[in-house]
XYZ file of C-alpha atoms in Angstrom:
523
model
C 30.125 58.154 55.051
C 28.045 56.999 57.733
C 26.800 59.932 60.010
C 27.572 57.482 63.396
C 31.222 57.469 62.348
C 33.305 59.316 65.245
C 36.573 61.174 65.583
C 37.809 62.808 61.830
C 35.243 60.827 59.791
C 32.734 62.481 61.891
C 34.546 65.774 61.871
C 35.077 65.642 57.900
C 30.841 65.277 57.583
C 30.615 68.435 59.601
C 33.247 70.360 57.483
C 32.159 69.451 54.535
C 28.772 72.151 54.581
C 28.995 75.690 53.045
C 28.293 76.890 56.546
C 31.474 75.413 57.622
C 33.709 76.888 55.249
C 31.951 80.642 56.027
C 32.939 79.705 59.053
C 36.453 79.246 58.492
C 36.916 82.187 56.245
C 35.273 84.249 58.826
C 37.272 82.822 61.399
C 40.497 83.851 58.654
C 39.148 87.543 59.165
C 38.596 88.083 62.922
C 42.393 86.395 63.124
C 43.628 88.471 61.215
C 42.053 92.250 61.736
C 44.000 94.954 63.205
C 42.221 98.315 64.630
C 45.298 100.017 65.903
C 48.313 98.872 67.855
C 51.314 100.351 69.493
C 52.306 102.501 72.656
C 49.742 105.193 74.139
C 51.818 107.779 71.469
C 51.447 106.023 68.785
C 47.249 105.021 69.370
C 46.815 108.752 70.257
C 47.875 109.752 67.155
C 44.952 107.362 65.303
C 47.759 104.143 64.593
C 49.693 105.894 62.181
C 53.139 104.263 62.089
C 54.292 104.449 58.651
C 56.398 107.699 59.074
C 57.314 107.820 62.359
C 60.495 107.092 64.537
C 62.038 107.021 67.404
C 59.221 105.298 69.298
C 59.063 101.347 70.819
C 56.360 100.651 68.244
C 58.346 101.007 65.466
C 59.663 97.560 66.547
C 56.697 96.239 64.842
C 55.211 99.108 62.808
C 58.085 100.479 60.810
C 60.837 99.184 62.112
C 62.847 101.742 59.960
C 62.077 104.090 62.736
C 64.242 102.466 65.288
C 67.095 104.402 62.679
C 66.250 107.337 64.868
C 67.280 106.261 67.816
C 70.209 107.174 69.489
C 70.392 106.104 73.574
C 68.713 103.167 74.591
C 64.974 102.693 75.841
C 62.676 100.587 78.287
C 59.253 100.524 77.972
C 56.228 99.376 80.035
C 52.282 99.896 78.768
C 49.434 98.709 80.930
C 46.377 99.130 79.801
C 42.280 99.083 80.395
C 39.980 97.852 77.990
C 35.855 98.458 78.053
C 33.495 96.313 75.778
C 30.201 98.152 75.016
C 27.495 96.973 72.579
C 24.314 97.236 72.068
C 22.054 94.680 70.088
C 19.059 94.986 67.788
C 16.515 91.566 67.070
C 13.300 90.885 66.045
C 12.647 94.787 66.892
C 14.362 94.477 70.778
C 16.981 96.218 71.766
C 19.610 95.176 74.462
C 22.786 96.710 75.925
C 25.432 94.477 77.643
C 26.638 94.676 81.040
C 27.788 91.253 81.749
C 31.285 89.604 82.314
C 34.260 90.840 80.372
C 32.919 94.103 79.845
C 35.894 95.938 81.810
C 39.426 94.329 81.344
C 42.507 95.640 82.584
C 45.676 94.369 81.292
C 49.197 95.211 82.785
C 51.337 94.160 79.754
C 49.311 95.680 76.548
C 53.124 96.241 75.389
C 56.705 96.585 76.902
C 59.878 96.825 74.744
C 63.394 97.390 75.259
C 65.761 99.287 72.421
C 69.350 99.424 72.376
C 70.803 101.839 70.160
C 74.823 102.137 68.857
C 77.182 104.704 69.114
C 77.182 107.311 65.883
C 79.858 106.866 63.631
C 80.204 110.559 62.671
C 83.224 109.120 60.000
C 80.612 106.864 58.060
C 77.909 107.180 56.394
C 75.833 104.930 57.857
C 75.570 106.578 60.896
C 73.964 104.310 63.349
C 71.807 101.234 63.832
C 69.609 100.135 66.442
C 68.298 96.613 68.172
C 64.714 96.587 69.948
C 62.136 93.426 70.829
C 59.108 94.389 72.026
C 55.973 92.098 73.276
C 52.387 94.007 72.431
C 49.227 93.221 72.040
C 47.923 92.898 68.722
C 44.197 93.073 68.304
C 41.897 92.665 71.608
C 38.890 89.626 71.362
C 37.409 91.060 74.221
C 33.330 91.105 73.549
C 29.999 90.565 74.396
C 25.936 91.247 74.049
C 22.845 89.929 74.654
C 19.693 89.801 72.633
C 16.189 88.567 72.457
C 12.475 89.322 71.001
C 9.510 87.076 70.253
C 9.501 84.811 67.546
C 6.027 84.045 65.828
C 7.982 82.483 62.552
C 10.621 80.239 63.652
C 12.400 78.663 66.106
C 15.863 76.738 66.604
C 14.187 73.501 66.365
C 13.252 74.165 62.728
C 16.968 74.290 62.049
C 17.678 71.171 63.141
C 13.861 69.430 61.529
C 15.736 71.440 58.255
C 18.870 69.395 58.635
C 17.847 65.730 59.597
C 15.570 66.068 56.528
C 17.296 67.314 54.022
C 20.206 65.230 54.510
C 22.049 63.350 51.956
C 21.496 60.281 52.250
C 19.008 60.682 54.782
C 19.068 60.062 58.184
C 17.612 56.836 60.067
C 16.319 55.974 63.154
C 19.318 53.157 63.810
C 21.909 56.299 62.964
C 19.982 58.646 65.709
C 20.205 55.479 67.651
C 23.704 54.798 67.557
C 24.631 58.100 67.768
C 24.287 58.250 71.670
C 27.455 56.985 73.301
C 28.776 56.586 77.174
C 32.209 59.269 77.628
C 34.854 58.049 79.581
C 33.280 58.629 82.988
C 30.051 56.478 81.725
C 27.962 59.319 81.166
C 25.335 59.485 78.127
C 27.133 61.962 74.939
C 25.318 62.520 71.303
C 27.614 63.192 68.444
C 25.496 65.555 66.867
C 22.941 68.002 67.762
C 20.428 65.652 65.756
C 21.166 62.755 67.915
C 20.583 64.950 71.010
C 17.607 65.874 69.724
C 16.074 62.737 68.607
C 17.411 61.542 71.664
C 15.439 63.500 73.716
C 11.994 63.263 72.093
C 12.526 67.329 70.382
C 12.220 65.493 66.833
C 10.367 61.709 66.021
C 9.904 59.949 62.861
C 6.704 59.691 60.843
C 8.104 55.884 58.751
C 9.509 52.853 60.325
C 12.840 53.837 58.980
C 12.643 57.609 60.444
C 12.279 59.963 58.003
C 10.769 62.748 57.724
C 10.880 63.615 60.774
C 8.403 65.759 62.599
C 8.890 68.517 65.775
C 7.269 68.097 69.322
C 6.138 71.347 68.460
C 6.654 73.018 65.548
C 3.816 75.713 66.066
C 4.012 77.606 69.277
C 5.464 81.210 69.295
C 8.592 81.195 71.184
C 10.811 84.195 73.421
C 13.910 83.821 71.739
C 17.065 85.703 73.547
C 20.722 84.768 73.996
C 24.145 86.300 74.861
C 27.949 85.731 73.592
C 30.840 86.549 75.924
C 34.617 86.448 74.061
C 37.871 86.668 75.529
C 41.530 86.604 74.417
C 43.690 88.445 72.292
C 46.631 87.682 69.515
C 50.149 88.977 70.802
C 53.285 88.950 69.314
C 56.996 89.383 70.557
C 58.977 90.975 67.689
C 62.634 91.502 66.944
C 63.726 94.656 64.787
C 67.094 95.980 63.416
C 67.455 99.316 61.813
C 70.062 101.740 60.278
C 70.520 105.388 59.558
C 72.091 106.291 56.374
C 73.899 109.905 56.546
C 70.542 111.022 58.939
C 68.352 110.595 55.127
C 67.463 107.103 54.786
C 66.359 104.723 57.540
C 66.257 100.608 56.664
C 64.837 98.037 58.990
C 63.437 94.813 59.305
C 61.697 92.554 61.458
C 60.518 89.384 62.659
C 57.224 88.860 64.368
C 56.086 85.509 66.179
C 52.661 85.973 67.215
C 50.096 84.066 69.852
C 46.417 83.434 69.195
C 43.765 83.064 72.189
C 39.947 83.474 71.546
C 37.798 81.769 73.571
C 33.586 82.422 73.597
C 31.073 81.021 75.433
C 27.164 81.401 73.613
C 23.644 80.836 75.065
C 20.725 80.586 72.479
C 17.139 80.069 74.421
C 13.601 79.394 73.106
C 11.007 79.884 75.711
C 7.726 78.548 73.984
C 4.651 80.603 74.539
C 1.249 78.114 75.580
C 2.976 74.803 73.945
C 1.133 72.073 74.973
C 4.884 69.764 74.893
C 7.365 72.467 75.509
C 8.451 75.131 77.912
C 11.910 75.672 76.769
C 15.271 74.150 74.462
C 18.657 76.083 75.494
C 21.434 75.822 72.926
C 25.071 75.958 74.741
C 27.988 76.273 73.190
C 32.015 77.059 74.032
C 34.364 77.656 71.408
C 38.467 78.072 72.214
C 41.616 78.520 69.771
C 45.307 78.573 70.654
C 48.027 79.061 67.659
C 51.347 80.152 67.266
C 52.289 82.089 64.150
C 55.241 83.876 62.405
C 55.581 87.056 59.855
C 58.252 89.980 58.690
C 58.169 92.911 58.070
C 60.501 95.210 55.855
C 60.495 99.672 56.032
C 62.354 102.437 55.322
C 61.416 106.251 55.794
C 62.859 109.149 54.289
C 63.609 112.401 55.245
C 63.853 115.417 52.157
C 64.567 118.174 55.245
C 63.778 118.487 58.840
C 60.111 119.779 57.820
C 59.263 116.221 55.474
C 59.559 112.687 55.516
C 57.815 110.168 54.330
C 57.796 105.948 54.815
C 56.509 102.409 54.044
C 56.160 99.262 54.956
C 56.050 95.468 53.566
C 54.263 93.405 55.860
C 54.536 89.629 55.033
C 50.954 87.227 55.673
C 51.437 85.894 58.861
C 51.582 82.189 58.713
C 49.538 80.515 61.893
C 49.259 77.327 63.553
C 45.881 76.741 65.152
C 44.345 74.039 67.138
C 40.307 74.493 68.084
C 37.655 73.075 70.379
C 34.606 73.186 69.591
C 31.557 72.105 72.224
C 28.114 71.808 72.777
C 24.986 70.608 74.870
C 20.985 70.579 74.705
C 18.470 71.346 77.500
C 14.943 71.325 77.114
C 12.072 71.419 79.645
C 8.967 69.623 79.151
C 5.054 70.052 79.794
C 4.511 68.199 83.403
C 7.902 66.918 82.810
C 6.205 64.135 80.195
C 6.655 63.187 76.689
C 4.228 61.361 74.369
C 6.512 58.480 73.178
C 5.400 56.642 70.163
C 2.392 55.513 71.080
C 1.128 58.039 71.765
C 1.787 57.476 75.639
C 2.972 59.946 78.263
C 6.396 58.905 79.600
C 9.366 60.395 81.841
C 11.621 61.543 78.872
C 14.678 59.881 79.372
C 17.403 63.084 79.058
C 16.347 66.808 79.444
C 19.915 67.575 78.685
C 22.466 66.142 76.660
C 26.153 67.208 75.979
C 27.424 66.696 72.150
C 30.887 64.843 71.414
C 33.564 67.787 70.881
C 35.364 68.683 67.572
C 38.464 68.547 67.839
C 40.389 70.369 64.565
C 43.578 72.030 63.478
C 44.786 74.431 60.156
C 47.495 76.214 59.235
C 45.594 80.276 58.122
C 47.533 82.499 55.877
C 46.575 86.191 56.404
C 46.481 88.914 54.538
C 49.426 90.806 53.069
C 49.735 94.437 53.875
C 51.167 97.137 53.202
C 51.539 101.063 54.153
C 52.460 104.128 52.628
C 52.716 107.293 54.755
C 54.269 110.936 54.957
C 55.016 113.162 57.804
C 54.985 117.340 58.052
C 57.073 118.897 61.291
C 56.506 122.391 62.277
C 59.771 122.944 64.018
C 59.919 122.003 67.553
C 56.322 122.657 67.702
C 54.754 119.407 66.520
C 54.093 117.373 63.182
C 51.308 115.986 61.699
C 51.149 112.380 59.761
C 48.860 110.286 57.736
C 48.863 107.028 56.725
C 47.373 105.044 53.632
C 47.039 100.772 54.137
C 46.718 98.198 52.384
C 45.130 94.719 53.662
C 44.837 92.177 51.070
C 42.075 90.223 52.850
C 40.915 88.514 49.345
C 44.383 86.568 49.547
C 44.683 84.688 53.198
C 44.427 81.055 52.502
C 43.468 77.862 55.263
C 44.857 74.445 54.134
C 44.939 71.363 57.028
C 46.643 67.749 57.090
C 43.842 66.688 60.079
C 41.961 64.901 57.661
C 42.096 62.667 54.578
C 43.755 63.510 51.398
C 40.425 64.343 49.992
C 38.945 66.200 52.955
C 42.138 68.204 53.563
C 42.332 69.037 49.568
C 38.403 69.867 50.053
C 38.934 72.079 52.847
C 41.299 74.140 50.952
C 39.799 74.501 48.018
C 36.110 75.369 49.522
C 37.308 77.774 52.246
C 39.560 79.294 49.303
C 36.274 79.849 47.206
C 34.422 81.175 50.191
C 37.298 83.535 51.434
C 37.799 84.970 47.788
C 33.767 85.054 47.164
C 33.030 86.885 50.972
C 35.793 89.066 50.902
C 37.743 91.925 49.460
C 41.020 93.594 49.723
C 40.811 97.180 52.126
C 42.195 100.844 51.599
C 42.496 101.795 55.089
C 43.557 105.956 56.200
C 45.080 107.590 59.483
C 45.700 111.000 60.025
C 46.428 112.290 63.686
C 48.825 115.061 65.507
C 50.894 116.215 68.176
C 51.353 119.763 69.279
C 54.660 120.273 71.584
C 55.103 122.997 74.628
C 58.563 122.175 76.652
C 58.313 118.954 77.939
C 54.003 118.310 77.369
C 52.797 116.634 74.846
C 49.173 116.892 72.994
C 48.298 114.489 70.733
C 44.969 113.823 68.575
C 43.773 111.348 66.039
C 41.477 109.504 63.638
C 41.304 106.832 61.012
C 38.789 104.865 58.875
C 38.770 101.219 58.315
C 37.464 100.030 55.354
C 34.210 97.076 55.205
C 36.285 94.046 53.848
C 33.123 92.254 53.305
C 32.207 92.307 49.182
C 28.267 92.467 49.929
C 25.734 93.488 52.305
C 23.250 91.410 51.932
C 21.877 91.969 55.202
C 22.336 95.784 54.823
C 25.283 96.151 57.425
C 28.072 98.902 56.347
C 30.844 97.223 58.697
C 33.388 99.488 58.178
C 34.945 101.101 61.321
C 35.324 104.696 62.801
C 38.951 105.418 65.276
C 38.639 108.480 67.247
C 42.199 108.622 69.973
C 43.642 111.769 72.385
C 46.109 111.616 74.156
C 49.048 113.678 76.232
C 52.333 113.227 77.291
C 55.310 114.419 79.441
C 59.100 113.588 78.095
C 62.379 114.990 79.825
C 66.269 113.952 79.151
C 65.731 110.889 81.987
C 62.239 109.168 80.908
C 58.491 110.283 79.576
C 54.830 109.132 80.204
C 51.905 109.326 77.847
C 48.272 108.882 78.238
C 46.009 107.665 75.547
C 42.316 106.902 74.931
C 40.522 105.147 71.799
C 37.218 105.031 70.743
C 36.172 102.991 67.523
C 32.656 102.716 66.177
C 30.944 100.247 64.479
C 28.719 97.156 63.313
C 28.027 93.474 63.189
C 25.728 91.372 62.973
C 24.991 87.390 64.274
C 22.113 84.880 63.295
C 21.457 82.102 65.773
C 20.257 79.838 63.363
C 19.608 79.399 59.767
C 16.420 78.306 57.196
C 15.979 78.012 53.815
C 13.354 80.374 54.003
C 15.262 83.707 54.865
C 12.292 85.337 56.004
C 11.377 82.962 58.668
C 14.542 83.724 60.716
C 16.395 87.022 61.876
C 19.956 88.442 62.598
C 20.966 90.499 65.659
C 22.668 94.141 64.757
C 25.253 95.004 66.913
C 26.663 98.368 67.785
C 30.287 97.774 68.822
C 31.788 101.032 70.878
C 34.690 99.016 72.535
C 37.192 101.856 74.659
C 40.756 101.215 75.429
C 43.121 103.190 77.470
C 46.976 103.000 77.695
C 49.718 104.409 79.814
C 52.940 103.997 78.610
C 55.788 104.639 80.443
C 59.420 105.286 79.475
C 63.060 105.448 80.632
C 66.035 106.147 78.733
C 69.832 104.938 79.915
């Protein structure tokens, strides 16, 4: 297959690299993680859903909890999220303070519950129907990083890509890889083409390879930034019943919407280079998708002081469409560059966009389940705990966007990458509520296990969640306020080289805070 082919053929060539399949495995995790959701009450309790009822969160948490309702209810939950990150790269620390650090959402959640009249002469006492809109996860994030690199630059990654290609890149392919877009502006079909056209990499033979970098020796000051936004939201419809005020059974179906965008920049600023002042890389990534899932839940009340509950949640099946765009910009010493004959010329391009890559695929998320218990202290409050199972190793992805061989390879290779990268996890949540007349005080916490099989970079990606809140509840209305703090680590690698000692990764400490207010009325 020629590397200069356009459209689907070019996309297939990009997807056949192991790095591409690793990307889709990582994407599967991103769209499948749920740290915490629920109303302000349930968020203050650490995200416990398994064994508590009578809250709008039951619609998408444990739907059996709707069976506790004996009157209709409407709720609305605005919230505000604060992104807070600190990054370490090449011995330097950077704190993020850019766009998107604070995000106000007027509708982190909204719900409507309709409860039937009790049937005193029947064992099946009552039933309830609920519909809700909820934010299941937030993609709001950002970080900065920078440091001096004495070992490599991004151009080394491009050089290894070109020189290790099979079949090898040729001058003709790199020449033909530059086209004009609909507006007549030049556009490259790949990063190697852009680097070649900008004289950043140059041939050493008449056919091309091996290629050399315009400057592969100078020290560089590297810097970068990353900003993401979006969320997974879900409309959920649930129904539950109450059998003799002892056994509560419910089910739901959810329709999810994924919206994810990120923009990133990576810069090499050359120190005392005879040829270059800088090379900048820019990336933009957009994902949109829709999915569906279903849940079945139950709660059993042994006595007024103790009840248990559990939920089985199907994988979310999502149809995703993504667009990946890149561009390259460079500065040359004196505004000149040497041609093939060693003469100084004005470079034909100081920047070039890369043709956007569009792709469509289906993601099958992990199976989930939870089991929990709640102990009540009469009308003074309660303590509740939950154990959650998430089957990350069972995530799958498939596509019909490529040809038959490409579709099969994408499915099989992504499956293998997921199984080699992720493990099934068990999470723990604990929370409690204290009641005094109409006032409520709550506290909670959670441990969310690291889903990665290996820690080759030495980073533990498990998460700790701490939450607290207060509330007021009367016969006509209620208002709850909750704050949640999460702390965890992640990593980002700007580029890879054959020698792992020649490049570095960014270690990111994430400490997001979410504050939610839930107000509700009974009718």
